PDB file of C-alpha atoms in Angstrom:
ATOM      1  CA  MET A   1     -13.687  -9.679 -28.002  1.00 46.00           C
ATOM      2  CA  PHE A   2     -11.408  -9.213 -25.006  1.00 51.00           C
ATOM      3  CA  ALA A   3     -12.445  -7.293 -21.916  1.00 54.00           C
ATOM      4  CA  LEU A   4      -9.976  -4.757 -20.582  1.00 56.00           C
ATOM      5  CA  GLN A   5      -8.164  -6.056 -17.542  1.00 62.00           C
ATOM      6  CA  PRO A   6      -7.708  -3.576 -14.704  1.00 69.00           C
ATOM      7  CA  GLU A   7      -4.124  -2.577 -14.053  1.00 89.00           C
ATOM      8  CA  LEU A   8      -2.537  -3.990 -10.915  1.00 94.00           C
ATOM      9  CA  LYS A   9      -1.231  -1.553  -8.282  1.00 97.00           C
ATOM     10  CA  VAL A  10       0.872  -2.620  -5.295  1.00 98.00           C
ATOM     11  CA  PHE A  11       1.517  -0.384  -2.290  1.00 98.00           C
ATOM     12  CA  THR A  12       3.403  -0.938   0.927  1.00 98.00           C
ATOM     13  CA  GLY A  13       3.304   0.318   4.453  1.00 96.00           C
ATOM     14  CA  SER A  14       6.376   0.872   6.583  1.00 94.00           C
ATOM     15  CA  ALA A  15       6.566  -2.659   8.036  1.00 96.00           C
ATOM     16  CA  ASN A  16       8.510  -4.343   5.221  1.00 95.00           C
ATOM     17  CA  HIS A  17       9.294  -2.153   2.220  1.00 96.00           C
ATOM     18  CA  ASN A  18      11.902  -4.650   0.982  1.00 98.00           C
ATOM     19  CA  LEU A  19       9.303  -7.439   0.752  1.00 98.00           C
ATOM     20  CA  ALA A  20       6.979  -5.246  -1.335  1.00 98.00           C
ATOM     21  CA  GLU A  21       9.832  -4.281  -3.671  1.00 98.00           C
ATOM     22  CA  ARG A  22      10.722  -7.948  -4.173  1.00 98.00           C
ATOM     23  CA  ILE A  23       7.078  -8.868  -4.870  1.00 97.00           C
ATOM     24  CA  CYS A  24       6.800  -6.057  -7.429  1.00 97.00           C
ATOM     25  CA  ARG A  25      10.027  -7.077  -9.117  1.00 97.00           C
ATOM     26  CA  TYR A  26       8.815 -10.709  -9.279  1.00 97.00           C
ATOM     27  CA  ILE A  27       5.428  -9.856 -10.842  1.00 95.00           C
ATOM     28  CA  GLY A  28       6.830  -7.074 -13.021  1.00 95.00           C
ATOM     29  CA  VAL A  29       4.874  -4.070 -11.776  1.00 96.00           C
ATOM     30  CA  PRO A  30       6.201  -0.849 -10.245  1.00 96.00           C
ATOM     31  CA  LEU A  31       5.661  -0.219  -6.560  1.00 98.00           C
ATOM     32  CA  GLY A  32       2.921   2.360  -6.063  1.00 98.00           C
ATOM     33  CA  GLN A  33       3.718   5.748  -4.572  1.00 97.00           C
ATOM     34  CA  ALA A  34       2.197   6.566  -1.190  1.00 98.00           C
ATOM     35  CA  THR A  35       3.125   8.972   1.583  1.00 97.00           C
ATOM     36  CA  ILE A  36       3.005   7.594   5.110  1.00 96.00           C
ATOM     37  CA  SER A  37       3.843   9.794   8.063  1.00 95.00           C
ATOM     38  CA  SER A  38       2.889  10.416  11.661  1.00 92.00           C
ATOM     39  CA  PHE A  39       1.509  13.554  13.231  1.00 94.00           C
ATOM     40  CA  PRO A  40       3.179  14.797  16.446  1.00 95.00           C
ATOM     41  CA  ASP A  41       0.325  13.275  18.480  1.00 94.00           C
ATOM     42  CA  GLY A  42       1.106   9.824  17.028  1.00 88.00           C
ATOM     43  CA  GLU A  43      -1.746   9.604  14.514  1.00 92.00           C
ATOM     44  CA  THR A  44      -0.861   8.064  11.156  1.00 93.00           C
ATOM     45  CA  TYR A  45      -1.329   9.927   7.868  1.00 94.00           C
ATOM     46  CA  VAL A  46      -1.532   8.079   4.542  1.00 96.00           C
ATOM     47  CA  ARG A  47      -1.887   9.582   1.073  1.00 97.00           C
ATOM     48  CA  ILE A  48      -1.987   7.518  -2.123  1.00 98.00           C
ATOM     49  CA  GLU A  49       0.037   9.583  -4.610  1.00 97.00           C
ATOM     50  CA  GLU A  50      -1.431   8.175  -7.827  1.00 97.00           C
ATOM     51  CA  ASN A  51      -4.794   7.484  -9.419  1.00 96.00           C
ATOM     52  CA  ILE A  52      -6.054   4.020  -8.446  1.00 96.00           C
ATOM     53  CA  ARG A  53      -9.659   4.330  -9.638  1.00 95.00           C
ATOM     54  CA  GLY A  54     -10.619   1.185 -11.566  1.00 92.00           C
ATOM     55  CA  HIS A  55      -7.400  -0.649 -10.675  1.00 95.00           C
ATOM     56  CA  ASP A  56      -6.886  -3.765  -8.584  1.00 95.00           C
ATOM     57  CA  VAL A  57      -4.984  -2.598  -5.487  1.00 97.00           C
ATOM     58  CA  PHE A  58      -2.881  -4.793  -3.212  1.00 98.00           C
ATOM     59  CA  ILE A  59      -1.301  -3.559   0.013  1.00 98.00           C
ATOM     60  CA  VAL A  60       1.738  -5.337   1.450  1.00 98.00           C
ATOM     61  CA  GLN A  61       1.893  -4.698   5.192  1.00 97.00           C
ATOM     62  CA  PRO A  62       2.946  -7.438   7.611  1.00 96.00           C
ATOM     63  CA  THR A  63       1.634  -7.050  11.153  1.00 94.00           C
ATOM     64  CA  SER A  64       4.903  -7.850  12.882  1.00 94.00           C
ATOM     65  CA  PRO A  65       5.814  -5.941  16.076  1.00 96.00           C
ATOM     66  CA  PRO A  66       4.906  -3.238  16.817  1.00 95.00           C
ATOM     67  CA  THR A  67       1.659  -4.939  15.812  1.00 96.00           C
ATOM     68  CA  ASN A  68      -0.752  -2.162  16.791  1.00 94.00           C
ATOM     69  CA  GLN A  69       1.137   0.461  14.786  1.00 93.00           C
ATOM     70  CA  HIS A  70       1.472  -1.723  11.689  1.00 96.00           C
ATOM     71  CA  LEU A  71      -2.156  -2.893  11.835  1.00 96.00           C
ATOM     72  CA  MET A  72      -3.483   0.662  12.182  1.00 95.00           C
ATOM     73  CA  GLU A  73      -1.285   1.760   9.276  1.00 96.00           C
ATOM     74  CA  LEU A  74      -2.727  -1.086   7.169  1.00 97.00           C
ATOM     75  CA  LEU A  75      -6.314  -0.155   8.041  1.00 97.00           C
ATOM     76  CA  ILE A  76      -5.688   3.514   7.239  1.00 97.00           C
ATOM     77  CA  MET A  77      -4.092   2.530   3.911  1.00 98.00           C
ATOM     78  CA  VAL A  78      -7.117   0.374   3.049  1.00 97.00           C
ATOM     79  CA  ASP A  79      -9.403   3.298   3.889  1.00 97.00           C
ATOM     80  CA  ALA A  80      -7.322   5.650   1.714  1.00 96.00           C
ATOM     81  CA  ALA A  81      -7.546   3.190  -1.194  1.00 96.00           C
ATOM     82  CA  ARG A  82     -11.344   2.816  -1.092  1.00 91.00           C
TER      83      ARG A  82
END
């Protein structure tokens, strides 16, 4: 008997959306929907727009300059996906 395999979900931050789209196209899965924005005081807001419970989630977010901004966005996305 086969065990059910969790569905793969891929999300991206703002650092390299094109890379995430190419990865998704290569592996044949749609890019996940997430809202990423900044408050006027500079804080980052992330909302995962789909159900990810029970799925394997991958986040594509290079930490290229501006490194601090991209790294914080990645950490907030990881927290939102927990």
